[in-house]
mmCIF file of C-alpha atoms in Angstrom:
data_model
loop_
_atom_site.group_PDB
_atom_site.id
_atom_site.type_symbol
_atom_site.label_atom_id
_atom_site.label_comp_id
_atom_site.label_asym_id
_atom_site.label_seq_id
_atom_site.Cartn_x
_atom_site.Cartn_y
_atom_site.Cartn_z
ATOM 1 C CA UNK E 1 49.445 161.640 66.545
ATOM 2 C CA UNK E 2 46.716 158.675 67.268
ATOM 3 C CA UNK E 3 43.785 160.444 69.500
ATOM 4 C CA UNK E 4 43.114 157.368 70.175
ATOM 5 C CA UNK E 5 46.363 156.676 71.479
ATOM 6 C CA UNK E 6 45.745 157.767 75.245
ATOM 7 C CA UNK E 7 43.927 157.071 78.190
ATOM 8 C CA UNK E 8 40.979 159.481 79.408
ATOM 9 C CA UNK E 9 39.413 159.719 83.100
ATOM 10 C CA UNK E 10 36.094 160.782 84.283
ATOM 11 C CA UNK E 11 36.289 163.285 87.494
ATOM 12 C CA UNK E 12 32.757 163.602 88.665
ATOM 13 C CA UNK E 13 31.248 165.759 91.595
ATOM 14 C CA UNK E 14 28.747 164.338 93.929
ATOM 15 C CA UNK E 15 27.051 164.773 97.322
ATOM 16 C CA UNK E 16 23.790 163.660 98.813
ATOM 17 C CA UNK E 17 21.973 166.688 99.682
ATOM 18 C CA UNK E 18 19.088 164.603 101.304
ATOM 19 C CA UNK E 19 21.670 163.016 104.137
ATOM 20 C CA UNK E 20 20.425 164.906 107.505
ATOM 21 C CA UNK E 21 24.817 164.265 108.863
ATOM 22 C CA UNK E 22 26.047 166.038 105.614
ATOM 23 C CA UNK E 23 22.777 169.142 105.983
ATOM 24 C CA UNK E 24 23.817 169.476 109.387
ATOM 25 C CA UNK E 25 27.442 169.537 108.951
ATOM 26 C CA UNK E 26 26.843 172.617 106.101
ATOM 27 C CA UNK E 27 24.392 174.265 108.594
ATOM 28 C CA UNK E 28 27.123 174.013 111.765
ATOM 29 C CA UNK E 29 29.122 175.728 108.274
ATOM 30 C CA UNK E 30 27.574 178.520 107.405
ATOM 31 C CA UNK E 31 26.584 179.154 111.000
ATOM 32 C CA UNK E 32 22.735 178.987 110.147
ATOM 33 C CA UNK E 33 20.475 177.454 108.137
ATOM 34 C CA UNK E 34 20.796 177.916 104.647
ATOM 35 C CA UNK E 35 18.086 179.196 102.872
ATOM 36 C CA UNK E 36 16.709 176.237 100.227
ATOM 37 C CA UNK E 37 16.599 178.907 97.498
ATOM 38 C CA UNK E 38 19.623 180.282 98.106
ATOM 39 C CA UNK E 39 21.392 181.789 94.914
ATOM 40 C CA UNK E 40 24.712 179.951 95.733
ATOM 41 C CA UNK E 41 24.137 177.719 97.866
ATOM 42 C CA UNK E 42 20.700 176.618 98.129
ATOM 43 C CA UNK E 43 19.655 172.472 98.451
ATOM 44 C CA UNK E 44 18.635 172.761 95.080
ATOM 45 C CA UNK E 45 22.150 172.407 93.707
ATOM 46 C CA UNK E 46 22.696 169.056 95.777
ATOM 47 C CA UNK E 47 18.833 167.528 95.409
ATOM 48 C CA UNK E 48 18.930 164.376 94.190
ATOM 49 C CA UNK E 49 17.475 162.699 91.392
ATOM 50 C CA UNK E 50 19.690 159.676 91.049
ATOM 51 C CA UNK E 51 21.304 161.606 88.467
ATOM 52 C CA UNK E 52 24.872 160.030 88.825
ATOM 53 C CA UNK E 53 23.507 156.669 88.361
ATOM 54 C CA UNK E 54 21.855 157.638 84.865
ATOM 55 C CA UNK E 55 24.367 159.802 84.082
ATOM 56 C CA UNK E 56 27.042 156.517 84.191
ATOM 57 C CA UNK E 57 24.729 154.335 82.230
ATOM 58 C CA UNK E 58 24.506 157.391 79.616
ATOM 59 C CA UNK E 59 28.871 156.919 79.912
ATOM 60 C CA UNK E 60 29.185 153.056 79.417
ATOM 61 C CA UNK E 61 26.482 153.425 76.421
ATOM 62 C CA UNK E 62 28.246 156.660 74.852
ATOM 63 C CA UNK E 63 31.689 157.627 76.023
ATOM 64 C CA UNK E 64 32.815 153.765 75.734
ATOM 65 C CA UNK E 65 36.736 154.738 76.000
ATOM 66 C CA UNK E 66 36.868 156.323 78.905
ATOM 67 C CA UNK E 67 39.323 154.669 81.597
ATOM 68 C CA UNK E 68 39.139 155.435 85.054
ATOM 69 C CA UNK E 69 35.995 157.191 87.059
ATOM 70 C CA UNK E 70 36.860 159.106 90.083
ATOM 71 C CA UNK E 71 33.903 160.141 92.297
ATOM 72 C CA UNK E 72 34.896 163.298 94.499
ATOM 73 C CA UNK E 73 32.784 163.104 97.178
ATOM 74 C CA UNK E 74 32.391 164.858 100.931
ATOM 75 C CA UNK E 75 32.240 161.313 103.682
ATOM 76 C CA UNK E 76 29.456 159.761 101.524
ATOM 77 C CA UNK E 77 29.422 157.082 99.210
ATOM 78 C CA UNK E 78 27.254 156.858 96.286
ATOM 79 C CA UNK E 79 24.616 153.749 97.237
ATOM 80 C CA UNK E 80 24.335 151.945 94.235
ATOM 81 C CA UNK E 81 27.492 152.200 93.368
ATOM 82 C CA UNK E 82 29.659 149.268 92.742
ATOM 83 C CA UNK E 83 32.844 149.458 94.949
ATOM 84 C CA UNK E 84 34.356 146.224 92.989
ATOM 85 C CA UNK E 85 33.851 147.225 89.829
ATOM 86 C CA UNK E 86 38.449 148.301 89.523
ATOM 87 C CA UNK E 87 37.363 151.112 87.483
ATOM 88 C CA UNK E 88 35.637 153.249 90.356
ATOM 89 C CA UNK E 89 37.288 154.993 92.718
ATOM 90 C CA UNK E 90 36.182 157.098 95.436
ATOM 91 C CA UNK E 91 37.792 160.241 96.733
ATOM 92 C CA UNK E 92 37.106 162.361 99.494
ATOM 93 C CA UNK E 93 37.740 166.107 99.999
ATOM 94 C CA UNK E 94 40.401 165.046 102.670
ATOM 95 C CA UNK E 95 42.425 163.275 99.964
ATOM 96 C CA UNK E 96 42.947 166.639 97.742
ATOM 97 C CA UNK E 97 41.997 169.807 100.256
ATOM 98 C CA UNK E 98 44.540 171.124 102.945
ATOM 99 C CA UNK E 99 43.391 169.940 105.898
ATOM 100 C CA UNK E 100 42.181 173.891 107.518
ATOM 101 C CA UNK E 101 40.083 174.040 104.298
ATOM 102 C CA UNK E 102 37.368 171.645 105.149
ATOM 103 C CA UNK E 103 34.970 170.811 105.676
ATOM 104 C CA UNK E 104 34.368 172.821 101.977
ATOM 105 C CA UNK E 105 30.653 172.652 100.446
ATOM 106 C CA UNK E 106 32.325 175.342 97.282
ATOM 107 C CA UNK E 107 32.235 173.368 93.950
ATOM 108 C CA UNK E 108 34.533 176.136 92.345
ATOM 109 C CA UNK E 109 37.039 174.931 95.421
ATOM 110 C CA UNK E 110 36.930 171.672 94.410
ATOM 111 C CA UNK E 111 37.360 171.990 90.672
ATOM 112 C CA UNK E 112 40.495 174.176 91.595
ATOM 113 C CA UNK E 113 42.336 171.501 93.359
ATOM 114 C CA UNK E 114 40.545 168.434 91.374
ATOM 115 C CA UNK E 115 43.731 168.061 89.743
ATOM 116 C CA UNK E 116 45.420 166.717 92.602
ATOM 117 C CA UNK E 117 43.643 163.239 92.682
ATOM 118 C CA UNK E 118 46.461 160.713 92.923
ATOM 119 C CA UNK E 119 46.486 158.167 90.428
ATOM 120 C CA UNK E 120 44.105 160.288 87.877
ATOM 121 C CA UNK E 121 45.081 160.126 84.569
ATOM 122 C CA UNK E 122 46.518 163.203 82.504
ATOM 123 C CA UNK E 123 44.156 163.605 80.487
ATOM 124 C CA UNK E 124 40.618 163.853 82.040
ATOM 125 C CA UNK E 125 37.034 165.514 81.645
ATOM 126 C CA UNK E 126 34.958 166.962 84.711
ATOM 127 C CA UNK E 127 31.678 166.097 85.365
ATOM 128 C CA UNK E 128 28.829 167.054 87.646
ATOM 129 C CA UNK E 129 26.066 164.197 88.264
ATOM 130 C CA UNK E 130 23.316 165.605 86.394
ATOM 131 C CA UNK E 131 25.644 165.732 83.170
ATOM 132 C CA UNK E 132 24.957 162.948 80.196
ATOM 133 C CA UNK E 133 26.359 162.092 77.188
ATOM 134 C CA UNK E 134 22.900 161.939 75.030
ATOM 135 C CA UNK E 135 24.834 159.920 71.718
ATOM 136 C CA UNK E 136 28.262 158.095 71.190
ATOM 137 C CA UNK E 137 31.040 160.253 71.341
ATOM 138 C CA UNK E 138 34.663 160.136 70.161
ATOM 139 C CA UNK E 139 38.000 161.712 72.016
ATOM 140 C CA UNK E 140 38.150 164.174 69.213
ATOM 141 C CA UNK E 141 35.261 165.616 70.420
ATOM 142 C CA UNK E 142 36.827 166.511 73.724
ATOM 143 C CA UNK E 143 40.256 166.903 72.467
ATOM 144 C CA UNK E 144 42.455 167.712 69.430
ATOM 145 C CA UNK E 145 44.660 165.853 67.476
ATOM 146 C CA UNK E 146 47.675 167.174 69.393
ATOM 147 C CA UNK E 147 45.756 166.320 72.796
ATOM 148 C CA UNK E 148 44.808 169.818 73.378
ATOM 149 C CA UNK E 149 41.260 169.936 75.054
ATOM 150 C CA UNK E 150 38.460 171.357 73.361
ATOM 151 C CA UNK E 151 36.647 173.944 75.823
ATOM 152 C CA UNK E 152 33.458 175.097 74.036
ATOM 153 C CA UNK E 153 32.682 179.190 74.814
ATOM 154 C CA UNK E 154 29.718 181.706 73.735
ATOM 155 C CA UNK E 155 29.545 185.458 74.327
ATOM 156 C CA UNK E 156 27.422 186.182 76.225
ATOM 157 C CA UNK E 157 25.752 189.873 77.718
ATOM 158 C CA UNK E 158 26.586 190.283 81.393
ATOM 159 C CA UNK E 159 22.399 189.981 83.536
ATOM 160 C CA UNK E 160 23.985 191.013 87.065
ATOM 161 C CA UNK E 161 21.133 189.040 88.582
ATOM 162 C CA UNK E 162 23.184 186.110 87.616
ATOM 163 C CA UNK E 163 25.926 185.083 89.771
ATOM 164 C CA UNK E 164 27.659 182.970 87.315
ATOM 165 C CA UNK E 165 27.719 186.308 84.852
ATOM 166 C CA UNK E 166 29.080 188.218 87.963
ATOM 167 C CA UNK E 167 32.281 186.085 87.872
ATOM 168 C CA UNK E 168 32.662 185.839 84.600
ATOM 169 C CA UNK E 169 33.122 189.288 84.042
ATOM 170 C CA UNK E 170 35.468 189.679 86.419
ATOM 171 C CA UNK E 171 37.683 186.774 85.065
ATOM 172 C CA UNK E 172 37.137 188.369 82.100
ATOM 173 C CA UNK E 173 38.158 191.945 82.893
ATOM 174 C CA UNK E 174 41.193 190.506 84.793
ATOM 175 C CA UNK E 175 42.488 189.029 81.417
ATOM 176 C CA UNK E 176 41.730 191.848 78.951
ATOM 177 C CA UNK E 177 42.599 194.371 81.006
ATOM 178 C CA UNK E 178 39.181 196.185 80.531
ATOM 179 C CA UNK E 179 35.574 196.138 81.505
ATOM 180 C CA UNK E 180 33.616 194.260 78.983
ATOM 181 C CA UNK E 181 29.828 193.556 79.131
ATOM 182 C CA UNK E 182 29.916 190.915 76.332
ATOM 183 C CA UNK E 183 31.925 188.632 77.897
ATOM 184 C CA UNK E 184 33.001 184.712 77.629
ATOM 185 C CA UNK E 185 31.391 181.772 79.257
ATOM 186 C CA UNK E 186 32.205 178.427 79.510
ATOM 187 C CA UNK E 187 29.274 175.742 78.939
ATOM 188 C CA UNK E 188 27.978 174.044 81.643
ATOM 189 C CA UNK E 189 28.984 170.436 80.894
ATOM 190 C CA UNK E 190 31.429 167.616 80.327
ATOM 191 C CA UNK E 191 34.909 169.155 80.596
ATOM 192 C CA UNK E 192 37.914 168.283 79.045
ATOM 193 C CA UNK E 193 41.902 169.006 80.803
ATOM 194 C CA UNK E 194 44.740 168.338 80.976
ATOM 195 C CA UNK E 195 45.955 167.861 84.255
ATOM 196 C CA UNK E 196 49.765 169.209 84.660
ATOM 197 C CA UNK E 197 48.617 172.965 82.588
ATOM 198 C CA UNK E 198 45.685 172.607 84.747
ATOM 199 C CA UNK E 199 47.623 172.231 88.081
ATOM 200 C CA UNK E 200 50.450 174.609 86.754
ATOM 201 C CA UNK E 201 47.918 177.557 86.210
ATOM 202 C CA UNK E 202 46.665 176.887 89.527
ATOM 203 C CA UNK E 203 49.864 176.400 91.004
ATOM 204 C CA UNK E 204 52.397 178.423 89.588
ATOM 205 C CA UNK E 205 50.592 181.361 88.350
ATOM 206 C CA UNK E 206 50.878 184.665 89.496
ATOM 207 C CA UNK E 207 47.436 184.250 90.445
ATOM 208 C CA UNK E 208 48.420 181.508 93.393
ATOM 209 C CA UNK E 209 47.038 183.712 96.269
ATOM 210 C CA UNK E 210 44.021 183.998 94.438
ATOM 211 C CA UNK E 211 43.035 180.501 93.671
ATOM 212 C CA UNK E 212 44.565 179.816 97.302
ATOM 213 C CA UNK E 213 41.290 181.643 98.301
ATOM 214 C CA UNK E 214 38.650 180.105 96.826
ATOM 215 C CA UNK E 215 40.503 176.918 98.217
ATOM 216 C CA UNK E 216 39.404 178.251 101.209
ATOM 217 C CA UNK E 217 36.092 179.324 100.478
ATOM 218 C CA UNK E 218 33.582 177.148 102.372
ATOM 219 C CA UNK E 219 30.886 178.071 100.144
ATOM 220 C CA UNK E 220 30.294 179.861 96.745
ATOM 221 C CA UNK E 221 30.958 183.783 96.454
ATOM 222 C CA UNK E 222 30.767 186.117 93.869
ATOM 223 C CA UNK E 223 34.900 186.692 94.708
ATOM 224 C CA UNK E 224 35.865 183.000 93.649
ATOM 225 C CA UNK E 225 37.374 182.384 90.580
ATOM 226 C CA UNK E 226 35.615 180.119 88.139
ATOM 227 C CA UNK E 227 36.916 177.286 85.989
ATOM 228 C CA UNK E 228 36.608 179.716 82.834
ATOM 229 C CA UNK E 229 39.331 182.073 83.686
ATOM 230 C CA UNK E 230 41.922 179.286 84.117
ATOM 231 C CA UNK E 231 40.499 178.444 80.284
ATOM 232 C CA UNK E 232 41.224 181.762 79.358
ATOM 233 C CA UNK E 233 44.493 181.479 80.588
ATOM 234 C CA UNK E 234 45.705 178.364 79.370
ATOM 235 C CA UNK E 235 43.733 179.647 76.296
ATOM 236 C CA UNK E 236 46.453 182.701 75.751
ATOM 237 C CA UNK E 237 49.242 180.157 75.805
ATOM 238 C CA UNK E 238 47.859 177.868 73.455
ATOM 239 C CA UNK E 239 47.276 174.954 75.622
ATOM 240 C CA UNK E 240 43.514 175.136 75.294
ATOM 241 C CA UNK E 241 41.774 175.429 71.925
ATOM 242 C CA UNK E 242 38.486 177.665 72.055
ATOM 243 C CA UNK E 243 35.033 176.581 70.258
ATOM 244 C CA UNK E 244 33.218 179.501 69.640
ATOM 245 C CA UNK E 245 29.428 179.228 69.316
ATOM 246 C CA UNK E 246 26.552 180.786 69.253
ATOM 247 C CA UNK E 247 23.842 180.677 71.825
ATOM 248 C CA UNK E 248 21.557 178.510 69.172
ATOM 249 C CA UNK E 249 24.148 175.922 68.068
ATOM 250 C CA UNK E 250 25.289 175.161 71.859
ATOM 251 C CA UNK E 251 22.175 174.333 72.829
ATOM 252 C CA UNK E 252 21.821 171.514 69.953
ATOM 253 C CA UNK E 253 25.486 170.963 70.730
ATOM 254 C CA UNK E 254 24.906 170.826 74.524
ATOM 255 C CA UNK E 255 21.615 171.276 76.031
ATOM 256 C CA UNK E 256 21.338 173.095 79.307
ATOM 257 C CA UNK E 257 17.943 173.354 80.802
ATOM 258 C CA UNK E 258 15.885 172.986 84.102
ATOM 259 C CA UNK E 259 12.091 172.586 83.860
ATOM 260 C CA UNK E 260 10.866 171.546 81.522
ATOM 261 C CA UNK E 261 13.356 169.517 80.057
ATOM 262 C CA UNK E 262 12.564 166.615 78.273
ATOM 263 C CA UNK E 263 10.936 167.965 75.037
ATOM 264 C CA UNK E 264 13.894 170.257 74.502
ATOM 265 C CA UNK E 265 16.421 166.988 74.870
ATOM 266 C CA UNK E 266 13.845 165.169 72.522
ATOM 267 C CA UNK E 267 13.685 168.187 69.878
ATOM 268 C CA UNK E 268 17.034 169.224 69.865
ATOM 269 C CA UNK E 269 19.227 165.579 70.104
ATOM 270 C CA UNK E 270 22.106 167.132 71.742
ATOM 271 C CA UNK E 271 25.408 165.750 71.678
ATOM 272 C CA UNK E 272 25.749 166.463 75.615
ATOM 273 C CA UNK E 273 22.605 167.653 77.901
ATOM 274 C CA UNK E 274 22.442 168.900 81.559
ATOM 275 C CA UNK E 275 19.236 168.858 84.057
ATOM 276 C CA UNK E 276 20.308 171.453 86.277
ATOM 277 C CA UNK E 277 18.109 172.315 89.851
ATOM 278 C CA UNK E 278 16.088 174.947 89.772
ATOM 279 C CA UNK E 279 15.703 177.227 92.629
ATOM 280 C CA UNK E 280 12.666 176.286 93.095
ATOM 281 C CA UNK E 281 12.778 172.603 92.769
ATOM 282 C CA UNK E 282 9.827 170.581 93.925
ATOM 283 C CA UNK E 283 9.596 166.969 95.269
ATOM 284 C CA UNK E 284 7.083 166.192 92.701
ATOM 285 C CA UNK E 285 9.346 167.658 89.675
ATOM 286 C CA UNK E 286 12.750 165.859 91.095
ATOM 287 C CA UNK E 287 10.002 162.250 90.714
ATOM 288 C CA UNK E 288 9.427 163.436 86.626
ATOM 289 C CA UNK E 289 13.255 163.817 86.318
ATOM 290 C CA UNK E 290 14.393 160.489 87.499
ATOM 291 C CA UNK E 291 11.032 158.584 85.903
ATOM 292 C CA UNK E 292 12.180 160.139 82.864
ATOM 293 C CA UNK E 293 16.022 159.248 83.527
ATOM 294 C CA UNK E 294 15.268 155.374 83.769
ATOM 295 C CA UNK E 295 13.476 155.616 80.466
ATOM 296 C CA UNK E 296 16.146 156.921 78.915
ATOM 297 C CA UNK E 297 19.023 155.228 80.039
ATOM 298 C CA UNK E 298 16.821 152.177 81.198
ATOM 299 C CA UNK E 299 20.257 149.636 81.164
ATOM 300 C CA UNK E 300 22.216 149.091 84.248
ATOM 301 C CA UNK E 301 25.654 149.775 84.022
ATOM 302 C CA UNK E 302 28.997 147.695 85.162
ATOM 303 C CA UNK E 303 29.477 150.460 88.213
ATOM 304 C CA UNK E 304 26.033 149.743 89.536
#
């Protein structure tokens, strides 16, 4: 079978963080004000650097076949982005949430009913904004011959200050059937799915009511269920193939990394890297990220 053969889509997440409506709306939420270094739901997950618009130009230049890019966004739209270009498309949480389960500021919501985008292609790989592809990349590195996607996993020891771990383990106790403090984690970066198993496991599973909840989780909780243990699902039926690596070789692989960042991208040349927020995020910090972003990926792209 040609890899080459079949159309790919780009499903990113975005919000402006800095929009006083969209702060308000998740304060009126959460029925206070949210802390800015909250664990789970803090500003500094939704600060913005102009990430998204980097994070396209690092797309055009490296990921060259990919068709369609659908935005997922919350009543915002991105403002440089190009609304002619016919290979953007917009879609808000009203297109693809029930309409008693919004407004919804839970990214592990989102991802579980991203799948339901009309018009996205079957094959597709999830984004967040402050994702980049750091060299050119081909569809087998998302994908298999056979079109099975690629999900790359470490084990990793459970650090129950970490709310990622937290769920983790519990996805991963739920599917071995046993308490197990080295357990499996996803990495945090360009995903690759395909959308009907995706959908099905969500859908059709005998873990409905479950995903049903986090559907209706307004905000992140240590009781959602993460991305990983639909992986490891689709995983035991062979519809998911499993790249096992250690901690070392997935960071040269895909770099994940707050401050500082840029001398680890430079050193290690990933294949993939991610900025992420840190709790503690400063303006001044945020100013060094995007500076260093337009030096990087200095060309504008076609969906600017």
């Amino acid at each position: 079978m040609d890899i080459d053969k079949f159309d790919v889509d780009l499903v990113y997440t975005w919000c402006d963080g800095s929009d006083p409506k969209f702060r308000n709306k998740k304060a009126v939420a959460a029925g206070t004000k949210i802390s800015n270094h909250d664990e789970l739901n803090g500003i500094h997950h939704i600060m913005q650097a102009d990430e998204l618009m980097y994070s396209l130009r690092s797309v055009q230049k490296n990921l060259k076949w990919i068709n369609n890019i659908w935005i997922i966004v919350d009543e915002q739209v991105p403002s440089f982005i190009n609304l002619n270009n016919p290979k953007i498309h917009i879609v808000d949480l009203k297109d693809i949430f029930p309409a008693d389960a919004i407004p919804n500021f839970n990214t592990n919501a989102i991802e579980t009913v991203m799948g339901r985008i009309k018009g996205l292609s079957e094959y597709f790989i999830l984004a967040s904004d402050d994702m980049f592809a750091n060299k050119p990349l081909t569809k087998d590195y998302f994908f298999t011959s056979d079109r099975k996607p690629i999900i790359h996993v470490r084990k990793t020891t459970l650090g129950v200050k970490y709310w990622y771990a937290l769920i983790s383990y519990t996805c991963n106790a739920e599917i071995t059937g046993k308490p197990n403090f080295k357990i499996l984690q996803d990495f945090h970066n360009m995903t690759p799915h395909v959308k009907s198993d995706y959908n099905d496991i969500v859908e059709n599973s005998k873990y409905k009511k479950v995903f049903e909840a986090t559907i209706y989780s307004q905000f992140r909780s240590f009781f959602n269920i993460q991305r990983i243990f639909i992986y490891m699902l689709l995983e035991k039926v062979h519809k998911v193939v499993f790249k096992k690596q250690r901690t070392i070789t997935a960071i040269v692989d895909q770099s994940y990394c707050t401050q500082p960042f840029a001398w680890i991208i430079t050193l290690m040349s990933p294949n993939l890297f991610c900025i992420n927020a840190r709790r503690h995020q400063t303006k001044n910090e945020i100013k060094k990220i995007r500076k260093w972003l337009s030096k990087k990926f200095p060309e504008k792209s076609q969906f600017e």
